């Protein structure tokens, strides 16, 4: 099973775009508290997320930099070519569902994510 759970704060406002086929994608990143290291210093990791469809629309509407959310996602990696034609690898998480933990009208609300195979359609629409 490929499922990951995160709680963190958005590091920037979500970025939304529409593909040529009309699919809505929203990308965002989370700062995730990893506890303290052996010296007692706070450790933070950063993760990139993408959502599609209605979930993407809800994230764009209710989330902004600094808001805390709980995300359940699926790890994905994808090969692509950059503008110079070099092969690259992208890593990130596709949002299955999200719970808004702080701020906004959707506080405490939950949105169910679409299944990855139906949300993506053609792989050329992938945002990462």
PDB file of C-alpha atoms in Angstrom:
ATOM      1  CA  UNK A   1       0.000   0.000   0.000  1.00  0.00           C
ATOM      2  CA  UNK A   2       1.308   3.425  -0.949  1.00  0.00           C
ATOM      3  CA  UNK A   3      -0.120   5.831   1.642  1.00  0.00           C
ATOM      4  CA  UNK A   4       1.542   8.618   3.616  1.00  0.00           C
ATOM      5  CA  UNK A   5       0.085  10.903   6.303  1.00  0.00           C
ATOM      6  CA  UNK A   6       1.387  14.365   7.147  1.00  0.00           C
ATOM      7  CA  UNK A   7       0.468  17.256   9.407  1.00  0.00           C
ATOM      8  CA  UNK A   8       2.127  20.543   8.640  1.00  0.00           C
ATOM      9  CA  UNK A   9       1.806  24.194   7.715  1.00  0.00           C
ATOM     10  CA  UNK A  10       1.712  25.512   4.160  1.00  0.00           C
ATOM     11  CA  UNK A  11       4.979  27.243   3.290  1.00  0.00           C
ATOM     12  CA  UNK A  12       3.375  29.348   0.534  1.00  0.00           C
ATOM     13  CA  UNK A  13      -0.036  30.010  -0.960  1.00  0.00           C
ATOM     14  CA  UNK A  14      -1.216  27.123  -3.175  1.00  0.00           C
ATOM     15  CA  UNK A  15      -0.629  27.478  -6.919  1.00  0.00           C
ATOM     16  CA  UNK A  16      -3.506  26.396  -9.163  1.00  0.00           C
ATOM     17  CA  UNK A  17      -3.503  25.750 -12.896  1.00  0.00           C
ATOM     18  CA  UNK A  18      -5.762  24.187 -15.498  1.00  0.00           C
ATOM     19  CA  UNK A  19      -4.456  21.693 -18.032  1.00  0.00           C
ATOM     20  CA  UNK A  20      -5.412  21.733 -21.697  1.00  0.00           C
ATOM     21  CA  UNK A  21      -7.899  18.957 -20.964  1.00  0.00           C
ATOM     22  CA  UNK A  22      -9.580  21.081 -18.254  1.00  0.00           C
ATOM     23  CA  UNK A  23      -8.258  19.258 -15.181  1.00  0.00           C
ATOM     24  CA  UNK A  24      -7.595  21.552 -12.222  1.00  0.00           C
ATOM     25  CA  UNK A  25      -4.323  21.005 -10.342  1.00  0.00           C
ATOM     26  CA  UNK A  26      -3.155  22.722  -7.176  1.00  0.00           C
ATOM     27  CA  UNK A  27       0.414  22.464  -5.904  1.00  0.00           C
ATOM     28  CA  UNK A  28       1.602  23.372  -2.432  1.00  0.00           C
ATOM     29  CA  UNK A  29       4.310  22.517   0.083  1.00  0.00           C
ATOM     30  CA  UNK A  30       4.194  21.749   3.785  1.00  0.00           C
ATOM     31  CA  UNK A  31       6.671  22.362   6.576  1.00  0.00           C
ATOM     32  CA  UNK A  32       6.510  19.233   8.733  1.00  0.00           C
ATOM     33  CA  UNK A  33       7.768  19.238  12.343  1.00  0.00           C
ATOM     34  CA  UNK A  34      10.148  16.290  12.797  1.00  0.00           C
ATOM     35  CA  UNK A  35      10.753  16.797  16.523  1.00  0.00           C
ATOM     36  CA  UNK A  36      14.158  17.601  17.977  1.00  0.00           C
ATOM     37  CA  UNK A  37      17.576  16.253  17.134  1.00  0.00           C
ATOM     38  CA  UNK A  38      20.051  14.879  19.685  1.00  0.00           C
ATOM     39  CA  UNK A  39      21.153  18.455  20.466  1.00  0.00           C
ATOM     40  CA  UNK A  40      17.591  19.534  21.203  1.00  0.00           C
ATOM     41  CA  UNK A  41      17.226  21.634  18.061  1.00  0.00           C
ATOM     42  CA  UNK A  42      13.926  21.626  16.199  1.00  0.00           C
ATOM     43  CA  UNK A  43      13.999  19.697  12.893  1.00  0.00           C
ATOM     44  CA  UNK A  44      11.694  20.512   9.962  1.00  0.00           C
ATOM     45  CA  UNK A  45      11.214  18.698   6.653  1.00  0.00           C
ATOM     46  CA  UNK A  46       9.516  20.107   3.564  1.00  0.00           C
ATOM     47  CA  UNK A  47       7.322  18.086   1.197  1.00  0.00           C
ATOM     48  CA  UNK A  48       5.656  18.938  -2.120  1.00  0.00           C
ATOM     49  CA  UNK A  49       2.027  18.018  -2.826  1.00  0.00           C
ATOM     50  CA  UNK A  50      -0.338  18.053  -5.811  1.00  0.00           C
ATOM     51  CA  UNK A  51      -4.093  17.688  -5.872  1.00  0.00           C
ATOM     52  CA  UNK A  52      -6.558  17.411  -8.743  1.00  0.00           C
ATOM     53  CA  UNK A  53     -10.218  18.134  -9.385  1.00  0.00           C
ATOM     54  CA  UNK A  54     -12.534  19.200  -6.577  1.00  0.00           C
ATOM     55  CA  UNK A  55      -9.847  18.628  -3.953  1.00  0.00           C
ATOM     56  CA  UNK A  56      -7.555  21.036  -5.825  1.00  0.00           C
ATOM     57  CA  UNK A  57     -10.320  23.631  -5.928  1.00  0.00           C
ATOM     58  CA  UNK A  58     -10.998  23.308  -2.174  1.00  0.00           C
ATOM     59  CA  UNK A  59      -7.306  23.654  -1.331  1.00  0.00           C
ATOM     60  CA  UNK A  60      -7.019  26.754  -3.507  1.00  0.00           C
ATOM     61  CA  UNK A  61     -10.113  28.259  -1.870  1.00  0.00           C
ATOM     62  CA  UNK A  62      -9.450  27.495   1.811  1.00  0.00           C
ATOM     63  CA  UNK A  63      -5.677  27.155   2.230  1.00  0.00           C
ATOM     64  CA  UNK A  64      -3.025  29.811   2.392  1.00  0.00           C
ATOM     65  CA  UNK A  65       0.504  30.206   3.691  1.00  0.00           C
ATOM     66  CA  UNK A  66       0.742  29.319   7.380  1.00  0.00           C
ATOM     67  CA  UNK A  67      -2.458  27.246   7.616  1.00  0.00           C
ATOM     68  CA  UNK A  68      -2.154  23.835   9.262  1.00  0.00           C
ATOM     69  CA  UNK A  69      -3.546  20.784   7.446  1.00  0.00           C
ATOM     70  CA  UNK A  70      -3.527  17.006   7.685  1.00  0.00           C
ATOM     71  CA  UNK A  71      -2.856  15.369   4.310  1.00  0.00           C
ATOM     72  CA  UNK A  72      -3.142  11.743   3.300  1.00  0.00           C
ATOM     73  CA  UNK A  73      -1.303  11.199   0.061  1.00  0.00           C
ATOM     74  CA  UNK A  74       0.323   8.776  -2.293  1.00  0.00           C
ATOM     75  CA  UNK A  75       4.046   8.992  -3.053  1.00  0.00           C
ATOM     76  CA  UNK A  76       4.764   9.389  -6.759  1.00  0.00           C
ATOM     77  CA  UNK A  77       7.783   9.905  -8.929  1.00  0.00           C
ATOM     78  CA  UNK A  78       7.854  10.676 -12.597  1.00  0.00           C
ATOM     79  CA  UNK A  79      10.452  11.050 -15.309  1.00  0.00           C
ATOM     80  CA  UNK A  80      10.271  14.102 -17.534  1.00  0.00           C
ATOM     81  CA  UNK A  81      12.453  16.220 -19.809  1.00  0.00           C
ATOM     82  CA  UNK A  82      13.311  19.780 -18.866  1.00  0.00           C
ATOM     83  CA  UNK A  83      13.305  22.665 -21.342  1.00  0.00           C
ATOM     84  CA  UNK A  84      16.864  21.832 -22.396  1.00  0.00           C
ATOM     85  CA  UNK A  85      15.922  18.220 -23.140  1.00  0.00           C
ATOM     86  CA  UNK A  86      17.670  16.737 -20.076  1.00  0.00           C
ATOM     87  CA  UNK A  87      16.071  13.758 -18.360  1.00  0.00           C
ATOM     88  CA  UNK A  88      14.868  14.621 -14.853  1.00  0.00           C
ATOM     89  CA  UNK A  89      13.031  12.864 -12.018  1.00  0.00           C
ATOM     90  CA  UNK A  90      10.288  14.559  -9.990  1.00  0.00           C
ATOM     91  CA  UNK A  91       9.205  13.359  -6.526  1.00  0.00           C
ATOM     92  CA  UNK A  92       6.111  14.385  -4.617  1.00  0.00           C
ATOM     93  CA  UNK A  93       2.827  13.334  -3.095  1.00  0.00           C
ATOM     94  CA  UNK A  94      -0.625  13.201  -4.670  1.00  0.00           C
ATOM     95  CA  UNK A  95      -3.336  14.263  -2.206  1.00  0.00           C
ATOM     96  CA  UNK A  96      -5.959  11.597  -1.464  1.00  0.00           C
ATOM     97  CA  UNK A  97      -7.687  13.654   1.231  1.00  0.00           C
ATOM     98  CA  UNK A  98      -7.059  16.738   3.302  1.00  0.00           C
ATOM     99  CA  UNK A  99      -8.345  18.019   6.620  1.00  0.00           C
ATOM    100  CA  UNK A 100      -8.176  21.730   7.364  1.00  0.00           C
ATOM    101  CA  UNK A 101      -6.892  22.108  10.933  1.00  0.00           C
ATOM    102  CA  UNK A 102      -6.613  25.883  11.313  1.00  0.00           C
ATOM    103  CA  UNK A 103      -8.242  29.014   9.956  1.00  0.00           C
ATOM    104  CA  UNK A 104     -10.658  29.742   7.130  1.00  0.00           C
ATOM    105  CA  UNK A 105     -14.294  28.728   6.663  1.00  0.00           C
ATOM    106  CA  UNK A 106     -13.374  25.072   6.252  1.00  0.00           C
ATOM    107  CA  UNK A 107     -11.808  24.749   9.705  1.00  0.00           C
ATOM    108  CA  UNK A 108     -12.157  21.151  10.780  1.00  0.00           C
ATOM    109  CA  UNK A 109     -13.728  20.241   7.447  1.00  0.00           C
ATOM    110  CA  UNK A 110     -12.579  17.405   5.274  1.00  0.00           C
ATOM    111  CA  UNK A 111     -12.377  16.913   1.513  1.00  0.00           C
ATOM    112  CA  UNK A 112     -11.984  13.520  -0.062  1.00  0.00           C
ATOM    113  CA  UNK A 113      -9.394  13.355  -2.843  1.00  0.00           C
ATOM    114  CA  UNK A 114     -10.055  11.757  -6.184  1.00  0.00           C
ATOM    115  CA  UNK A 115      -8.386   8.472  -7.064  1.00  0.00           C
ATOM    116  CA  UNK A 116      -5.055   9.021  -8.803  1.00  0.00           C
ATOM    117  CA  UNK A 117      -5.942   7.024 -11.911  1.00  0.00           C
ATOM    118  CA  UNK A 118      -9.114   9.031 -12.566  1.00  0.00           C
ATOM    119  CA  UNK A 119      -7.664  12.416 -11.628  1.00  0.00           C
ATOM    120  CA  UNK A 120      -4.620  12.200 -13.872  1.00  0.00           C
ATOM    121  CA  UNK A 121      -5.984  10.789 -17.100  1.00  0.00           C
ATOM    122  CA  UNK A 122      -3.147  11.431 -19.539  1.00  0.00           C
ATOM    123  CA  UNK A 123       0.220  11.407 -17.732  1.00  0.00           C
ATOM    124  CA  UNK A 124       1.333  14.478 -19.698  1.00  0.00           C
ATOM    125  CA  UNK A 125      -0.996  16.521 -17.441  1.00  0.00           C
ATOM    126  CA  UNK A 126       0.989  15.616 -14.314  1.00  0.00           C
ATOM    127  CA  UNK A 127       2.132  18.764 -12.496  1.00  0.00           C
ATOM    128  CA  UNK A 128       5.368  17.223 -11.121  1.00  0.00           C
TER     129      UNK A 128
END
